[in-house]
PDB file of C-alpha atoms in Angstrom:
ATOM      1  CA  PRO A   1      18.889  42.838  36.091  1.00 96.00           C
ATOM      2  CA  SER A   2      16.307  40.873  34.125  1.00 98.00           C
ATOM      3  CA  SER A   3      15.961  38.802  30.952  1.00 98.00           C
ATOM      4  CA  ASN A   4      13.438  37.369  28.507  1.00 97.00           C
ATOM      5  CA  THR A   5      13.527  34.055  30.376  1.00 96.00           C
ATOM      6  CA  PRO A   6      12.259  31.435  29.831  1.00 96.00           C
ATOM      7  CA  VAL A   7      13.834  31.120  26.401  1.00 97.00           C
ATOM      8  CA  CYS A   8      13.940  28.149  24.041  1.00 97.00           C
ATOM      9  CA  VAL A   9      17.098  26.523  22.730  1.00 97.00           C
ATOM     10  CA  GLY A  10      18.144  28.164  19.482  1.00 96.00           C
ATOM     11  CA  ASN A  11      16.528  31.521  20.262  1.00 96.00           C
ATOM     12  CA  SER A  12      18.224  34.633  21.655  1.00 98.00           C
ATOM     13  CA  LEU A  13      18.669  35.274  25.384  1.00 98.00           C
ATOM     14  CA  ASN A  14      18.438  39.000  26.109  1.00 98.00           C
ATOM     15  CA  LEU A  15      19.788  40.397  29.400  1.00 98.00           C
ATOM     16  CA  THR A  16      18.770  43.896  30.516  1.00 98.00           C
ATOM     17  CA  SER A  17      20.013  46.339  33.153  1.00 97.00           C
ATOM     18  CA  THR A  18      19.282  49.796  34.502  1.00 95.00           C
ATOM     19  CA  THR A  19      21.457  52.664  33.239  1.00 95.00           C
ATOM     20  CA  ALA A  20      24.846  53.052  34.916  1.00 96.00           C
ATOM     21  CA  THR A  21      28.387  54.109  34.115  1.00 97.00           C
ATOM     22  CA  SER A  22      29.855  50.614  33.762  1.00 97.00           C
ATOM     23  CA  TYR A  23      28.559  47.052  33.657  1.00 98.00           C
ATOM     24  CA  LEU A  24      29.999  43.622  34.273  1.00 98.00           C
ATOM     25  CA  TRP A  25      27.904  40.540  33.578  1.00 98.00           C
ATOM     26  CA  ILE A  26      29.067  37.092  34.687  1.00 98.00           C
ATOM     27  CA  GLY A  27      27.103  33.905  33.975  1.00 98.00           C
ATOM     28  CA  PRO A  28      27.078  30.195  33.138  1.00 98.00           C
ATOM     29  CA  ASN A  29      29.226  28.654  30.409  1.00 96.00           C
ATOM     30  CA  SER A  30      31.981  31.286  30.999  1.00 97.00           C
ATOM     31  CA  PHE A  31      29.723  34.117  29.914  1.00 98.00           C
ATOM     32  CA  SER A  32      30.878  37.691  30.547  1.00 98.00           C
ATOM     33  CA  SER A  33      29.978  41.060  29.081  1.00 98.00           C
ATOM     34  CA  THR A  34      30.564  44.731  29.785  1.00 98.00           C
ATOM     35  CA  VAL A  35      27.614  46.085  27.805  1.00 98.00           C
ATOM     36  CA  GLN A  36      24.386  47.218  29.420  1.00 98.00           C
ATOM     37  CA  ASN A  37      22.042  44.809  27.633  1.00 98.00           C
ATOM     38  CA  PRO A  38      23.994  41.854  26.238  1.00 98.00           C
ATOM     39  CA  SER A  39      22.440  39.115  24.106  1.00 98.00           C
ATOM     40  CA  ILE A  40      23.335  35.456  23.507  1.00 98.00           C
ATOM     41  CA  SER A  41      22.148  34.275  20.088  1.00 97.00           C
ATOM     42  CA  ASN A  42      21.322  30.633  19.298  1.00 97.00           C
ATOM     43  CA  VAL A  43      21.287  29.918  23.014  1.00 97.00           C
ATOM     44  CA  SER A  44      21.895  26.369  24.310  1.00 97.00           C
ATOM     45  CA  ILE A  45      20.882  24.518  27.460  1.00 97.00           C
ATOM     46  CA  VAL A  46      24.216  25.330  29.158  1.00 97.00           C
ATOM     47  CA  ALA A  47      23.243  29.017  29.155  1.00 98.00           C
ATOM     48  CA  GLY A  48      20.620  28.385  31.832  1.00 98.00           C
ATOM     49  CA  GLY A  49      21.407  29.432  35.388  1.00 98.00           C
ATOM     50  CA  THR A  50      22.161  32.517  37.471  1.00 98.00           C
ATOM     51  CA  TYR A  51      23.614  35.689  35.935  1.00 98.00           C
ATOM     52  CA  THR A  52      25.346  38.265  38.139  1.00 98.00           C
ATOM     53  CA  LEU A  53      25.536  41.944  37.243  1.00 98.00           C
ATOM     54  CA  ARG A  54      27.820  44.509  38.888  1.00 98.00           C
ATOM     55  CA  ILE A  55      27.239  48.138  37.947  1.00 98.00           C
ATOM     56  CA  THR A  56      29.046  51.345  38.786  1.00 97.00           C
ATOM     57  CA  ASN A  57      27.340  54.741  38.805  1.00 95.00           C
ATOM     58  CA  ALA A  58      28.729  58.176  38.082  1.00 93.00           C
ATOM     59  CA  GLY A  59      29.737  58.611  41.727  1.00 93.00           C
ATOM     60  CA  GLY A  60      31.902  55.503  41.626  1.00 94.00           C
ATOM     61  CA  CYS A  61      29.539  53.472  43.761  1.00 96.00           C
ATOM     62  CA  THR A  62      28.971  49.811  42.828  1.00 97.00           C
ATOM     63  CA  ALA A  63      26.114  47.408  43.338  1.00 97.00           C
ATOM     64  CA  THR A  64      25.621  43.732  42.511  1.00 98.00           C
ATOM     65  CA  ALA A  65      22.445  41.767  41.732  1.00 98.00           C
ATOM     66  CA  THR A  66      21.482  38.484  40.090  1.00 98.00           C
ATOM     67  CA  THR A  67      18.797  37.142  37.755  1.00 98.00           C
ATOM     68  CA  ALA A  68      17.866  33.538  37.034  1.00 98.00           C
ATOM     69  CA  VAL A  69      17.576  32.314  33.454  1.00 98.00           C
ATOM     70  CA  THR A  70      15.746  29.202  32.243  1.00 97.00           C
ATOM     71  CA  VAL A  71      16.619  27.720  28.854  1.00 98.00           C
ATOM     72  CA  SER A  72      14.101  25.104  27.707  1.00 97.00           C
ATOM     73  CA  ALA A  73      14.832  22.317  25.252  1.00 96.00           C
ATOM     74  CA  LYS A  74      13.087  22.341  21.905  1.00 95.00           C
ATOM     75  CA  PRO A  75      10.732  19.441  21.129  1.00 97.00           C
ATOM     76  CA  ASN A  76      11.584  16.754  18.577  1.00 96.00           C
ATOM     77  CA  PRO A  77       8.496  16.121  16.408  1.00 97.00           C
ATOM     78  CA  SER A  78       9.939  12.922  14.782  1.00 96.00           C
ATOM     79  CA  PRO A  79       7.229  12.660  12.085  1.00 98.00           C
ATOM     80  CA  SER A  80       6.780   9.410  10.148  1.00 98.00           C
ATOM     81  CA  SER A  81       4.120   7.510   8.201  1.00 98.00           C
ATOM     82  CA  ASN A  82       3.298   4.064   6.841  1.00 97.00           C
ATOM     83  CA  SER A  83       4.500   5.181   3.396  1.00 96.00           C
ATOM     84  CA  PRO A  84       4.940   3.818   0.795  1.00 95.00           C
ATOM     85  CA  GLN A  85       1.276   2.929   0.566  1.00 95.00           C
ATOM     86  CA  CYS A  86      -1.081   1.807  -2.180  1.00 95.00           C
ATOM     87  CA  ALA A  87      -3.809   4.008  -3.614  1.00 95.00           C
ATOM     88  CA  GLY A  88      -7.091   3.273  -1.881  1.00 93.00           C
ATOM     89  CA  GLN A  89      -5.448   2.286   1.389  1.00 94.00           C
ATOM     90  CA  THR A  90      -5.258   4.322   4.611  1.00 97.00           C
ATOM     91  CA  LEU A  91      -2.233   6.583   5.049  1.00 98.00           C
ATOM     92  CA  THR A  92      -1.334   7.083   8.723  1.00 98.00           C
ATOM     93  CA  PHE A  93       1.048   9.570  10.371  1.00 98.00           C
ATOM     94  CA  ASN A  94       2.903   9.452  13.676  1.00 98.00           C
ATOM     95  CA  SER A  95       4.693  12.075  15.760  1.00 98.00           C
ATOM     96  CA  ALA A  96       6.201  12.511  19.206  1.00 96.00           C
ATOM     97  CA  ALA A  97       3.812  12.202  22.137  1.00 97.00           C
ATOM     98  CA  GLY A  98       3.369  14.652  24.989  1.00 96.00           C
ATOM     99  CA  MET A  99       3.245  17.883  22.985  1.00 97.00           C
ATOM    100  CA  THR A 100       0.857  20.731  23.814  1.00 97.00           C
ATOM    101  CA  THR A 101      -0.102  21.456  20.191  1.00 98.00           C
ATOM    102  CA  TYR A 102       0.315  19.779  16.802  1.00 98.00           C
ATOM    103  CA  SER A 103      -0.037  21.349  13.374  1.00 98.00           C
ATOM    104  CA  TRP A 104       0.231  19.148  10.248  1.00 98.00           C
ATOM    105  CA  ALA A 105       0.202  20.475   6.684  1.00 98.00           C
ATOM    106  CA  GLY A 106       0.672  18.668   3.389  1.00 98.00           C
ATOM    107  CA  PRO A 107      -0.329  18.160  -0.243  1.00 98.00           C
ATOM    108  CA  ASN A 108      -3.904  18.422  -1.474  1.00 97.00           C
ATOM    109  CA  SER A 109      -4.694  21.040   1.236  1.00 97.00           C
ATOM    110  CA  PHE A 110      -4.187  18.510   4.031  1.00 98.00           C
ATOM    111  CA  THR A 111      -4.184  19.931   7.579  1.00 98.00           C
ATOM    112  CA  SER A 112      -4.632  18.411  11.016  1.00 98.00           C
ATOM    113  CA  SER A 113      -4.179  19.440  14.645  1.00 98.00           C
ATOM    114  CA  ILE A 114      -4.047  15.931  16.170  1.00 98.00           C
ATOM    115  CA  GLN A 115      -0.936  13.935  17.035  1.00 98.00           C
ATOM    116  CA  ASN A 116      -1.404  10.998  14.645  1.00 98.00           C
ATOM    117  CA  PRO A 117      -3.810  11.847  11.815  1.00 98.00           C
ATOM    118  CA  SER A 118      -4.729   9.601   8.888  1.00 98.00           C
ATOM    119  CA  ILE A 119      -6.048   9.835   5.323  1.00 98.00           C
ATOM    120  CA  SER A 120      -8.479   7.104   4.324  1.00 97.00           C
ATOM    121  CA  SER A 121      -8.620   5.874   0.715  1.00 96.00           C
ATOM    122  CA  ALA A 122      -5.497   7.868  -0.160  1.00 97.00           C
ATOM    123  CA  THR A 123      -4.934   8.802  -3.813  1.00 95.00           C
ATOM    124  CA  SER A 124      -1.902   9.959  -5.793  1.00 94.00           C
ATOM    125  CA  ALA A 125      -2.847  13.514  -4.758  1.00 96.00           C
ATOM    126  CA  ALA A 126      -1.497  12.622  -1.290  1.00 97.00           C
ATOM    127  CA  ASN A 127       2.047  12.205  -2.666  1.00 97.00           C
ATOM    128  CA  GLY A 128       4.601  14.705  -1.376  1.00 98.00           C
ATOM    129  CA  THR A 129       6.136  16.225   1.738  1.00 98.00           C
ATOM    130  CA  TYR A 130       4.220  16.706   4.984  1.00 98.00           C
ATOM    131  CA  SER A 131       5.342  19.139   7.693  1.00 98.00           C
ATOM    132  CA  ILE A 132       4.498  19.228  11.366  1.00 98.00           C
ATOM    133  CA  THR A 133       5.026  21.980  13.922  1.00 98.00           C
ATOM    134  CA  VAL A 134       4.700  21.105  17.606  1.00 98.00           C
ATOM    135  CA  THR A 135       4.775  23.048  20.863  1.00 98.00           C
ATOM    136  CA  ASN A 136       5.875  21.509  24.158  1.00 97.00           C
ATOM    137  CA  ALA A 137       4.857  22.366  27.715  1.00 95.00           C
ATOM    138  CA  SER A 138       7.645  24.974  27.925  1.00 94.00           C
ATOM    139  CA  GLY A 139       6.175  26.853  24.979  1.00 95.00           C
ATOM    140  CA  CYS A 140       9.021  25.881  22.661  1.00 97.00           C
ATOM    141  CA  THR A 141       8.214  24.982  19.064  1.00 97.00           C
ATOM    142  CA  ALA A 142       9.943  22.898  16.407  1.00 97.00           C
ATOM    143  CA  SER A 143       9.127  21.735  12.903  1.00 97.00           C
ATOM    144  CA  ALA A 144      10.075  18.714  10.788  1.00 98.00           C
ATOM    145  CA  THR A 145       8.991  16.998   7.581  1.00 98.00           C
ATOM    146  CA  THR A 146       8.334  13.508   6.270  1.00 98.00           C
ATOM    147  CA  ALA A 147       7.943  12.329   2.650  1.00 98.00           C
ATOM    148  CA  VAL A 148       4.995  10.217   1.479  1.00 98.00           C
ATOM    149  CA  THR A 149       4.675   8.004  -1.604  1.00 97.00           C
ATOM    150  CA  ILE A 150       1.336   6.630  -2.828  1.00 97.00           C
ATOM    151  CA  ASN A 151       1.699   3.921  -5.480  1.00 95.00           C
ATOM    152  CA  ALA A 152      -0.940   3.069  -8.077  1.00 93.00           C
ATOM    153  CA  PRO A 153      -1.830  -0.651  -8.048  1.00 93.00           C
ATOM    154  CA  PRO A 154      -1.235  -2.798 -11.153  1.00 95.00           C
ATOM    155  CA  SER A 155      -4.077  -3.368 -13.580  1.00 95.00           C
ATOM    156  CA  SER A 156      -6.156  -6.502 -13.052  1.00 96.00           C
ATOM    157  CA  PRO A 157      -5.090  -9.594 -15.029  1.00 97.00           C
ATOM    158  CA  THR A 158      -6.441 -10.214 -18.512  1.00 97.00           C
ATOM    159  CA  GLY A 159      -6.728 -13.288 -20.723  1.00 95.00           C
ATOM    160  CA  THR A 160      -8.660 -15.335 -18.181  1.00 94.00           C
ATOM    161  CA  SER A 161     -11.396 -17.811 -19.149  1.00 90.00           C
ATOM    162  CA  ASN A 162     -13.924 -20.014 -17.387  1.00 94.00           C
ATOM    163  CA  PRO A 163     -13.079 -23.516 -18.636  1.00 96.00           C
ATOM    164  CA  SER A 164     -15.400 -26.532 -18.747  1.00 96.00           C
ATOM    165  CA  ILE A 165     -13.855 -29.938 -18.071  1.00 96.00           C
ATOM    166  CA  CYS A 166     -14.888 -33.549 -17.598  1.00 96.00           C
ATOM    167  CA  ASN A 167     -15.315 -35.164 -14.199  1.00 95.00           C
ATOM    168  CA  HIS A 168     -11.972 -36.120 -12.590  1.00 95.00           C
ATOM    169  CA  ALA A 169     -10.030 -34.027 -15.129  1.00 96.00           C
ATOM    170  CA  THR A 170      -7.642 -31.125 -14.473  1.00 97.00           C
ATOM    171  CA  ALA A 171      -8.004 -27.575 -15.783  1.00 97.00           C
ATOM    172  CA  SER A 172      -5.220 -25.346 -17.095  1.00 97.00           C
ATOM    173  CA  LEU A 173      -5.866 -21.764 -16.007  1.00 97.00           C
ATOM    174  CA  THR A 174      -4.105 -18.828 -17.683  1.00 96.00           C
ATOM    175  CA  ALA A 175      -3.878 -15.076 -17.111  1.00 97.00           C
ATOM    176  CA  THR A 176      -1.657 -12.183 -18.212  1.00 97.00           C
ATOM    177  CA  CYS A 177      -0.415  -9.147 -16.253  1.00 97.00           C
ATOM    178  CA  ALA A 178       0.694  -5.887 -17.888  1.00 96.00           C
ATOM    179  CA  SER A 179       2.818  -5.302 -14.774  1.00 94.00           C
ATOM    180  CA  GLY A 180       3.512  -7.372 -11.674  1.00 95.00           C
ATOM    181  CA  ASN A 181       3.358 -11.131 -11.307  1.00 97.00           C
ATOM    182  CA  VAL A 182       0.396 -13.394 -12.069  1.00 98.00           C
ATOM    183  CA  THR A 183      -0.503 -14.983  -8.708  1.00 98.00           C
ATOM    184  CA  TRP A 184      -3.155 -17.638  -8.132  1.00 98.00           C
ATOM    185  CA  TYR A 185      -5.235 -18.177  -4.994  1.00 98.00           C
ATOM    186  CA  GLY A 186      -8.012 -20.494  -3.905  1.00 97.00           C
ATOM    187  CA  SER A 187     -11.702 -19.706  -3.689  1.00 94.00           C
ATOM    188  CA  ASN A 188     -11.302 -17.635  -0.498  1.00 91.00           C
ATOM    189  CA  SER A 189      -8.616 -15.335  -2.035  1.00 92.00           C
ATOM    190  CA  SER A 190      -6.288 -16.072   0.892  1.00 90.00           C
ATOM    191  CA  THR A 191      -4.899 -19.529   0.091  1.00 96.00           C
ATOM    192  CA  PHE A 192      -1.813 -19.012  -2.069  1.00 97.00           C
ATOM    193  CA  LEU A 193      -1.464 -21.540  -4.875  1.00 97.00           C
ATOM    194  CA  GLN A 194       1.164 -20.416  -7.361  1.00 97.00           C
ATOM    195  CA  THR A 195       2.989 -17.480  -8.936  1.00 97.00           C
ATOM    196  CA  GLY A 196       3.058 -17.660 -12.730  1.00 96.00           C
ATOM    197  CA  SER A 197       0.788 -18.866 -15.488  1.00 95.00           C
ATOM    198  CA  PRO A 198      -0.637 -21.359 -16.358  1.00 96.00           C
ATOM    199  CA  TYR A 199      -1.894 -22.937 -13.153  1.00 97.00           C
ATOM    200  CA  THR A 200      -2.989 -26.583 -13.425  1.00 97.00           C
ATOM    201  CA  THR A 201      -5.663 -27.618 -10.971  1.00 97.00           C
ATOM    202  CA  LEU A 202      -5.901 -30.937  -9.186  1.00 96.00           C
ATOM    203  CA  PRO A 203      -8.410 -33.425 -10.663  1.00 97.00           C
ATOM    204  CA  LEU A 204     -11.853 -31.955  -9.983  1.00 97.00           C
ATOM    205  CA  THR A 205     -15.153 -33.678  -9.253  1.00 96.00           C
ATOM    206  CA  ALA A 206     -17.204 -30.510  -8.664  1.00 96.00           C
ATOM    207  CA  ASN A 207     -17.353 -26.938  -9.886  1.00 97.00           C
ATOM    208  CA  ALA A 208     -14.553 -24.777  -8.444  1.00 97.00           C
ATOM    209  CA  THR A 209     -13.602 -21.093  -8.245  1.00 97.00           C
ATOM    210  CA  TYR A 210     -10.049 -19.728  -8.302  1.00 98.00           C
ATOM    211  CA  ASN A 211      -8.830 -16.142  -7.883  1.00 98.00           C
ATOM    212  CA  VAL A 212      -5.957 -14.469  -9.706  1.00 98.00           C
ATOM    213  CA  ARG A 213      -4.387 -11.028  -9.393  1.00 98.00           C
ATOM    214  CA  CYS A 214      -1.306  -9.078 -10.475  1.00 98.00           C
ATOM    215  CA  GLU A 215       1.106  -8.529  -7.582  1.00 97.00           C
ATOM    216  CA  GLY A 216       3.705  -5.748  -7.609  1.00 94.00           C
ATOM    217  CA  ALA A 217       6.538  -4.868  -5.237  1.00 89.00           C
ATOM    218  CA  VAL A 218       4.220  -2.719  -3.092  1.00 88.00           C
ATOM    219  CA  CYS A 219       0.691  -2.901  -4.490  1.00 94.00           C
ATOM    220  CA  ASN A 220      -1.598  -5.606  -5.856  1.00 95.00           C
ATOM    221  CA  SER A 221      -4.462  -5.446  -8.328  1.00 96.00           C
ATOM    222  CA  ALA A 222      -8.020  -6.457  -7.577  1.00 94.00           C
ATOM    223  CA  PHE A 223      -8.815 -10.172  -7.778  1.00 97.00           C
ATOM    224  CA  VAL A 224     -10.412 -11.720 -10.860  1.00 97.00           C
ATOM    225  CA  ALA A 225     -12.470 -14.873 -10.274  1.00 97.00           C
ATOM    226  CA  VAL A 226     -12.013 -17.851 -12.596  1.00 97.00           C
ATOM    227  CA  ASN A 227     -14.816 -20.439 -12.508  1.00 97.00           C
ATOM    228  CA  VAL A 228     -14.235 -24.037 -13.579  1.00 98.00           C
ATOM    229  CA  THR A 229     -17.287 -26.074 -14.576  1.00 97.00           C
ATOM    230  CA  VAL A 230     -17.078 -29.857 -14.099  1.00 97.00           C
ATOM    231  CA  ASN A 231     -19.401 -31.826 -16.391  1.00 95.00           C
ATOM    232  CA  SER A 232     -20.877 -34.885 -14.695  1.00 83.00           C
ATOM    233  CA  ILE A 233     -21.137 -38.250 -16.553  1.00 66.00           C
ATOM    234  CA  VAL A 234     -24.861 -38.914 -16.917  1.00 54.00           C
ATOM    235  CA  SER A 235     -24.562 -42.608 -17.937  1.00 52.00           C
ATOM    236  CA  VAL A 236     -21.916 -45.013 -19.175  1.00 51.00           C
ATOM    237  CA  PRO A 237     -22.939 -46.669 -22.494  1.00 54.00           C
ATOM    238  CA  THR A 238     -22.926 -50.468 -22.766  1.00 61.00           C
ATOM    239  CA  VAL A 239     -21.102 -51.749 -25.844  1.00 57.00           C
ATOM    240  CA  THR A 240     -21.813 -55.221 -27.316  1.00 66.00           C
ATOM    241  CA  LEU A 241     -19.263 -56.816 -29.625  1.00 58.00           C
ATOM    242  CA  THR A 242     -20.192 -59.708 -31.948  1.00 68.00           C
ATOM    243  CA  SER A 243     -18.116 -61.779 -34.302  1.00 61.00           C
ATOM    244  CA  PRO A 244     -18.325 -65.134 -36.152  1.00 62.00           C
ATOM    245  CA  SER A 245     -17.338 -68.060 -33.980  1.00 64.00           C
ATOM    246  CA  ILE A 246     -15.365 -69.741 -36.788  1.00 74.00           C
ATOM    247  CA  VAL A 247     -13.435 -68.060 -39.558  1.00 63.00           C
ATOM    248  CA  CYS A 248     -11.506 -69.879 -42.283  1.00 75.00           C
ATOM    249  CA  SER A 249      -8.032 -68.747 -43.152  1.00 69.00           C
ATOM    250  CA  PRO A 250      -7.409 -66.795 -45.213  1.00 75.00           C
ATOM    251  CA  SER A 251     -10.577 -64.729 -45.002  1.00 68.00           C
ATOM    252  CA  ILE A 252     -11.909 -61.418 -43.608  1.00 75.00           C
ATOM    253  CA  LEU A 253     -13.018 -61.207 -39.976  1.00 60.00           C
ATOM    254  CA  ASN A 254     -15.990 -58.871 -39.486  1.00 70.00           C
ATOM    255  CA  LEU A 255     -16.612 -57.406 -36.024  1.00 64.00           C
ATOM    256  CA  THR A 256     -19.773 -55.455 -35.110  1.00 69.00           C
ATOM    257  CA  ALA A 257     -20.613 -53.261 -32.100  1.00 62.00           C
ATOM    258  CA  SER A 258     -23.914 -51.955 -30.795  1.00 60.00           C
ATOM    259  CA  GLY A 259     -25.270 -50.032 -27.832  1.00 52.00           C
ATOM    260  CA  CYS A 260     -23.584 -46.649 -28.411  1.00 41.00           C
ATOM    261  CA  ALA A 261     -25.963 -43.716 -28.545  1.00 43.00           C
TER     262      ALA A 261
END
């Protein structure tokens, strides 16, 4: 007796024998058959083991022999990604380690033969379903899919201005977002200040730069810089007031001032 061992889970196990008058196969998982070449479809791990065949020839003589069968488990690709992702960012994929081969395929003619491929500066063309087929050390293959979503970022804010204020004054900064929330940051674009518009600065004694962007649930727009100019006081005018020392009542009191440029 022989078989197509090793066989992968889910495939068919085919047992074969020489020609005789009668056949009796006995094997694991309560298997038995009286046909010459029986087959077990959609085979499982429990089908692995030793199969015994007893045959009888035309003369009534019997003989018994065995054959060993190996059933190998199928791999589990377990594909995933960092989706949802924003357009322009890097889309990365992950799959089970330890496979002999990997074969990825996806939208926009994407293919890869490495375990964890990536797509830099992904666009909306990367949206869709990605499939992977892997082969393990036993030669068994399996396929699986994972869905990817690439979101377009909001438009940059509009309605910004670069105000000019006096020394020690505050500035009221405004911006509008077509979608997402108006969010203000400091000059380094990393110090969060406020969500919503307008944003009122602290009293300023020097020129300052603020950054604003539109922030969505997943993606953010590019930053827009808002520059505030602080006007320094060049000189403080001296004002002189004069008036008569004595005024009779009732009469008009005349006051005069000088020194203002």
